[in-house]
Short mmCIF file of C-alpha atoms in Angstrom, two decimals:
data_model
loop_
_atom_site.label_atom_id
_atom_site.label_comp_id
_atom_site.label_asym_id
_atom_site.label_seq_id
_atom_site.Cartn_x
_atom_site.Cartn_y
_atom_site.Cartn_z
CA MET A 18 0.00 0.00 0.00
CA THR A 19 1.26 3.48 -0.89
CA SER A 20 2.58 5.67 1.90
CA ILE A 21 2.23 8.83 -0.16
CA ARG A 22 0.70 11.79 1.65
CA LEU A 23 -1.16 14.70 0.10
CA ARG A 24 1.71 17.00 1.04
CA ASP A 25 4.01 14.87 -1.15
CA VAL A 26 1.70 15.33 -4.13
CA LEU A 27 1.38 19.05 -3.41
CA THR A 28 5.16 19.41 -3.54
CA VAL A 29 5.26 17.70 -6.92
CA LEU A 30 2.37 19.74 -8.31
CA GLU A 31 4.00 22.99 -7.19
CA GLY A 32 7.17 21.95 -8.97
CA LEU A 33 5.37 21.10 -12.20
CA TYR A 34 2.83 23.94 -12.15
CA PRO A 35 4.09 26.72 -9.83
CA GLN A 36 1.24 28.71 -8.35
CA ASP A 37 3.10 31.97 -8.90
CA SER A 38 2.97 31.34 -12.67
CA ALA A 39 -0.84 31.64 -12.61
CA GLN A 40 -2.56 34.83 -13.73
CA SER A 41 -3.17 37.36 -10.95
CA TRP A 42 -6.96 36.90 -11.13
CA ASP A 43 -6.77 33.11 -10.89
CA ARG A 44 -7.42 30.90 -7.87
CA VAL A 45 -5.24 27.81 -7.94
CA GLY A 46 -3.84 25.35 -5.42
CA LEU A 47 -5.41 23.28 -2.63
CA VAL A 48 -9.13 23.93 -2.11
CA THR A 49 -10.07 21.11 0.29
CA GLY A 50 -8.09 18.43 2.06
CA ASP A 51 -5.54 17.77 4.81
CA PRO A 52 -1.89 17.76 3.68
CA GLU A 53 -1.30 14.80 5.99
CA GLN A 54 -4.01 12.58 4.53
CA PRO A 55 -2.87 9.52 2.54
CA VAL A 56 -3.27 9.49 -1.23
CA ARG A 57 -3.92 6.13 -2.86
CA ARG A 58 -6.00 7.20 -5.87
CA ILE A 59 -5.91 10.42 -7.87
CA HIS A 60 -8.80 11.45 -10.09
CA ALA A 61 -8.41 14.15 -12.80
CA ALA A 62 -11.02 16.23 -14.63
CA VAL A 63 -11.45 19.58 -16.32
CA ASP A 64 -14.31 20.78 -14.10
CA PRO A 65 -15.15 20.05 -10.43
CA THR A 66 -18.84 19.49 -11.12
CA LEU A 67 -21.13 17.61 -8.76
CA GLU A 68 -21.16 14.64 -11.15
CA VAL A 69 -17.36 14.57 -11.36
CA ILE A 70 -17.04 14.79 -7.57
CA ALA A 71 -19.55 11.96 -7.13
CA GLN A 72 -17.57 9.86 -9.61
CA ALA A 73 -14.34 10.55 -7.71
CA ARG A 74 -15.98 9.60 -4.41
CA ASP A 75 -17.48 6.43 -5.84
CA ALA A 76 -14.07 5.45 -7.21
CA GLY A 77 -12.48 5.92 -3.80
CA ALA A 78 -10.33 8.86 -4.87
CA ASP A 79 -8.40 10.68 -2.17
CA LEU A 80 -7.47 13.56 -4.46
CA LEU A 81 -9.29 15.24 -7.33
CA ILE A 82 -7.17 17.46 -9.56
CA THR A 83 -9.12 19.78 -11.85
CA HIS A 84 -8.15 22.39 -14.36
CA HIS A 85 -10.92 24.83 -13.59
CA PRO A 86 -11.30 26.43 -10.15
CA LEU A 87 -14.32 25.67 -8.01
CA LEU A 88 -14.12 28.98 -6.11
CA LEU A 89 -12.87 31.49 -8.65
CA ARG A 90 -15.08 34.25 -7.28
CA GLY A 91 -15.86 34.98 -3.66
CA VAL A 92 -18.71 33.16 -1.96
CA HIS A 93 -20.36 33.98 1.35
CA SER A 94 -21.91 30.55 1.97
CA VAL A 95 -21.13 26.91 1.29
CA ALA A 96 -24.59 25.68 2.24
CA THR A 97 -25.83 22.79 0.12
CA THR A 98 -28.58 25.03 -1.24
CA SER A 99 -26.10 26.17 -3.93
CA ALA A 100 -24.17 24.01 -6.38
CA LYS A 101 -20.82 25.25 -5.08
CA GLY A 102 -21.85 24.65 -1.49
CA ALA A 103 -23.03 21.15 -2.37
CA ALA A 104 -19.73 20.52 -4.15
CA ILE A 105 -17.64 21.63 -1.17
CA THR A 106 -19.78 19.59 1.21
CA SER A 107 -19.48 16.50 -0.98
CA LEU A 108 -15.70 16.85 -1.12
CA VAL A 109 -15.33 17.33 2.63
CA VAL A 110 -17.80 14.62 3.63
CA GLY A 111 -16.21 12.24 1.13
CA ASP A 112 -12.71 13.09 2.38
CA VAL A 113 -11.64 14.03 -1.15
CA ALA A 114 -8.99 16.71 -1.49
CA LEU A 115 -9.43 19.13 -4.39
CA TYR A 116 -6.47 20.75 -6.12
CA VAL A 117 -6.67 23.24 -8.99
CA ALA A 118 -4.06 23.88 -11.68
CA HIS A 119 -5.50 26.43 -14.09
CA THR A 120 -3.58 29.20 -15.84
CA ASN A 121 -0.38 27.89 -14.25
CA ALA A 122 -1.03 24.67 -16.20
CA ASP A 123 -1.82 26.66 -19.35
CA VAL A 124 1.64 28.25 -19.44
CA ALA A 125 3.56 25.14 -18.33
CA GLU A 126 5.78 23.31 -20.77
CA PRO A 127 4.52 20.70 -21.17
CA GLY A 128 1.06 21.83 -20.21
CA VAL A 129 -2.46 22.44 -21.51
CA ASN A 130 -1.42 24.32 -24.63
CA THR A 131 1.42 22.02 -25.63
CA ALA A 132 -1.04 19.10 -25.40
CA LEU A 133 -3.41 20.95 -27.71
CA ALA A 134 -0.53 21.78 -30.04
CA ALA A 135 0.26 18.08 -30.37
CA ALA A 136 -3.41 17.40 -31.21
CA CYS A 137 -3.14 20.06 -33.92
CA GLY A 138 -0.20 18.19 -35.45
CA LEU A 139 2.52 20.58 -34.31
CA ALA A 140 5.87 19.10 -33.35
CA SER A 141 7.52 22.40 -32.41
CA THR A 142 5.94 25.60 -31.11
CA GLU A 143 6.69 28.93 -29.48
CA PRO A 144 4.56 31.22 -27.28
CA LEU A 145 1.81 33.05 -29.13
CA SER A 146 1.65 36.06 -26.82
CA THR A 147 2.69 37.34 -23.40
CA GLU A 148 0.42 38.55 -20.60
CA GLU A 149 1.66 39.51 -17.13
CA ASP A 150 5.11 38.33 -18.28
CA ARG A 151 3.74 34.84 -18.91
CA PRO A 152 3.62 33.02 -22.32
CA MET A 153 0.07 32.59 -23.61
CA GLY A 154 -0.95 30.04 -26.23
CA ARG A 155 1.34 28.48 -28.83
CA VAL A 156 2.10 28.92 -32.52
CA GLY A 157 3.93 26.65 -34.94
CA ASP A 158 4.00 25.17 -38.43
CA LEU A 159 2.64 21.89 -39.74
CA ASP A 160 5.11 19.71 -41.62
CA GLU A 161 3.02 20.12 -44.78
CA PRO A 162 0.09 22.36 -45.75
CA VAL A 163 -3.38 20.83 -45.53
CA THR A 164 -6.82 22.12 -46.36
CA LEU A 165 -8.78 23.79 -43.59
CA ALA A 166 -11.37 21.00 -43.78
CA ASP A 167 -8.72 18.29 -43.40
CA PHE A 168 -7.08 20.17 -40.54
CA ALA A 169 -10.40 20.46 -38.70
CA ALA A 170 -11.19 16.78 -39.32
CA ARG A 171 -7.80 15.66 -37.97
CA LEU A 172 -8.22 17.87 -34.92
CA ALA A 173 -11.70 16.48 -34.29
CA ALA A 174 -10.27 12.97 -34.37
CA ALA A 175 -7.62 13.91 -31.80
CA LEU A 176 -10.03 15.62 -29.39
CA PRO A 177 -12.58 13.94 -27.13
CA SER A 178 -16.05 14.01 -28.63
CA ALA A 179 -18.32 16.79 -27.41
CA PRO A 180 -21.94 17.61 -28.33
CA ALA A 181 -21.18 20.94 -30.03
CA GLY A 182 -18.38 19.49 -32.17
CA ILE A 183 -16.02 21.90 -33.92
CA ARG A 184 -17.05 25.17 -35.55
CA VAL A 185 -14.95 26.52 -38.41
CA ALA A 186 -14.88 30.01 -39.96
CA GLY A 187 -13.22 29.91 -43.38
CA PRO A 188 -13.40 28.11 -46.74
CA ALA A 189 -13.05 24.34 -46.48
CA GLU A 190 -10.54 24.15 -49.33
CA ALA A 191 -8.24 26.91 -48.05
CA PRO A 192 -4.65 25.79 -47.39
CA VAL A 193 -3.28 26.12 -43.85
CA ARG A 194 0.14 25.49 -42.40
CA ARG A 195 0.90 27.99 -39.63
CA VAL A 196 -1.28 27.26 -36.61
CA ALA A 197 -1.92 29.44 -33.55
CA LEU A 198 -3.80 28.05 -30.58
CA LEU A 199 -5.02 28.70 -27.06
CA GLY A 200 -6.86 26.09 -25.00
CA GLY A 201 -10.12 27.35 -23.52
CA ALA A 202 -11.62 30.79 -24.12
CA GLY A 203 -9.41 32.71 -26.54
CA ASP A 204 -11.10 35.34 -28.66
CA GLY A 205 -8.94 37.91 -26.89
CA LEU A 206 -5.86 36.62 -28.73
CA VAL A 207 -7.17 36.84 -32.28
CA ASP A 208 -4.91 39.87 -32.88
CA ALA A 209 -1.94 37.87 -31.59
CA ALA A 210 -2.74 35.15 -34.11
CA VAL A 211 -2.80 37.80 -36.84
CA ALA A 212 0.54 39.21 -35.69
CA ALA A 213 2.02 35.69 -35.66
CA GLY A 214 1.07 35.19 -39.31
CA ALA A 215 -1.17 32.25 -38.50
CA ASP A 216 -3.26 30.66 -41.22
CA VAL A 217 -5.64 29.26 -38.61
CA TYR A 218 -6.33 30.00 -34.96
CA VAL A 219 -7.66 27.19 -32.75
CA THR A 220 -9.36 28.09 -29.47
CA ALA A 221 -12.82 28.00 -27.85
CA ASP A 222 -15.77 30.13 -26.75
CA LEU A 223 -15.58 32.35 -29.83
CA ARG A 224 -18.32 34.97 -29.77
CA HIS A 225 -20.39 36.19 -32.70
CA HIS A 226 -19.24 39.80 -32.94
CA PRO A 227 -15.48 39.28 -32.45
CA VAL A 228 -15.48 36.47 -35.02
CA LEU A 229 -17.55 38.45 -37.51
CA GLU A 230 -15.24 41.45 -37.19
CA ALA A 231 -12.14 39.27 -37.40
CA ARG A 232 -13.35 37.55 -40.58
CA GLU A 233 -14.21 40.85 -42.27
CA GLU A 234 -10.82 42.34 -41.39
CA ALA A 235 -9.11 39.14 -42.56
CA ALA A 236 -10.56 39.60 -46.05
CA ALA A 237 -8.00 42.35 -46.68
CA ARG A 238 -5.18 39.92 -45.79
CA GLY A 239 -6.30 37.10 -48.04
CA GLY A 240 -8.66 35.62 -45.48
CA THR A 241 -6.33 34.48 -42.71
CA PRO A 242 -6.35 33.55 -39.96
CA TYR A 243 -9.28 31.22 -40.29
CA LEU A 244 -10.90 30.40 -36.95
CA VAL A 245 -11.63 27.08 -35.31
CA ASP A 246 -13.74 26.86 -32.15
CA ALA A 247 -12.93 23.39 -30.83
CA GLY A 248 -14.77 23.65 -27.51
CA HIS A 249 -13.58 24.70 -24.06
CA TRP A 250 -13.78 21.29 -22.36
CA ALA A 251 -12.33 19.36 -25.29
CA THR A 252 -9.30 21.61 -25.83
CA GLU A 253 -8.29 21.36 -22.17
CA TRP A 254 -9.17 17.71 -21.44
CA LEU A 255 -6.18 16.47 -23.47
CA TRP A 256 -3.74 17.61 -20.78
CA LEU A 257 -5.08 15.47 -17.95
CA GLU A 258 -3.47 12.13 -18.79
CA GLU A 259 -0.07 13.72 -19.36
CA MET A 260 -0.40 15.62 -16.08
CA LEU A 261 -1.07 12.45 -14.09
CA GLU A 262 1.84 10.68 -15.76
CA ARG A 263 4.15 13.53 -14.81
CA VAL A 264 2.87 13.59 -11.22
CA VAL A 265 3.46 9.86 -10.78
CA GLY A 266 6.86 10.10 -12.45
CA ALA A 267 7.93 12.99 -10.23
CA LEU A 268 6.79 11.14 -7.10
CA ALA A 269 8.81 8.11 -8.15
CA ALA A 270 11.84 10.28 -8.90
CA ALA A 271 11.55 11.74 -5.40
CA GLY A 272 11.83 8.26 -3.92
CA HIS A 273 8.17 7.53 -3.21
CA ASP A 274 6.71 4.08 -3.74
CA VAL A 275 4.10 4.57 -6.47
CA VAL A 276 3.27 0.88 -6.99
CA GLY A 277 0.01 1.19 -5.05
CA LEU A 278 -0.93 4.60 -6.46
CA ASP A 279 -3.88 4.54 -8.88
CA THR A 280 -4.80 7.34 -11.27
CA HIS A 281 -7.86 7.95 -13.41
CA VAL A 282 -8.90 10.56 -15.97
CA SER A 283 -12.63 11.31 -15.90
CA THR A 284 -14.36 10.86 -19.24
CA ILE A 285 -17.45 12.71 -18.05
CA CYS A 286 -18.05 15.41 -20.63
CA THR A 287 -18.53 18.64 -18.71
CA ASP A 288 -19.18 20.67 -21.84
CA PRO A 289 -22.44 22.39 -20.84
CA TRP A 290 -24.17 21.70 -24.16
CA SER A 291 -26.17 18.49 -24.56
CA PHE A 292 -26.86 18.22 -28.31
CA THR A 293 -27.15 20.24 -31.51
CA VAL A 294 -29.95 20.30 -34.08
CA GLY A 295 -29.95 21.44 -37.70
CA ALA A 296 -26.25 22.16 -38.19
CA ARG A 297 -25.52 22.83 -41.86
CA PRO A 298 -23.27 20.11 -43.31
CA LEU A 299 -20.01 20.90 -45.07
CA GLN A 300 -20.69 21.53 -48.75
CA GLY A 301 -20.44 18.23 -50.57
CA ASP A 302 -21.09 16.13 -47.47
CA PRO A 303 -24.07 13.74 -47.53
CA GLN A 304 -27.22 15.21 -46.07
#
């Protein structure tokens, strides 16, 4: 049986994803749990939803690591009459520690964005932009140009399936090679993608007006960058397996016995959408 304590895992996580590398507005680190409690099973997910927490409890997890914070904004009550209160109560009653690695995991190398870069087919990348002296997103070149439709199809195959799928702004037959990306919400870095000379920008949560304006302004530059909204949950889920592998590897390197340590990546889709209806097929696709 493993003798690993939560404090041992916290030390490793701080080394891999330093809390001081998170954005100033972020809330990362330990949310619930006793540093002295034993850790025999680690569960990982993008969001600390009630369903994810119940799954972690049912699986006997001692630690749940999520990408998104549970308490990003201040709360004045953790009564079970609210979803956040019910989540905190479930974690505490179930003796499940919760740890958050958010924007500190985004900027890590490897981290959230390097995992997304690999899914995009990029072998080598560099930071897309800098904010608060921290690299944001990635940009790099594919080995060979592909059509926008083929690029989107390959990306869809590499990402976990989500109800909303992938939305693409640009002509299906357009060639793309230089790819900019940012996991999660990223319409604020469209200008950075332009400055980087990207043919396509992959991110999530793209809003109507910013995309419409970006596409009209792109017309004067030959149409690039084209835009791909690949979904918030899907673009960040890819990182979880790699994160757990690194945590276990770092614990072993530090001399801990990891033979009895179990890990699990949640496949619960926490994308808030349930299904789509009436999406227009790609021209030429069967109806």
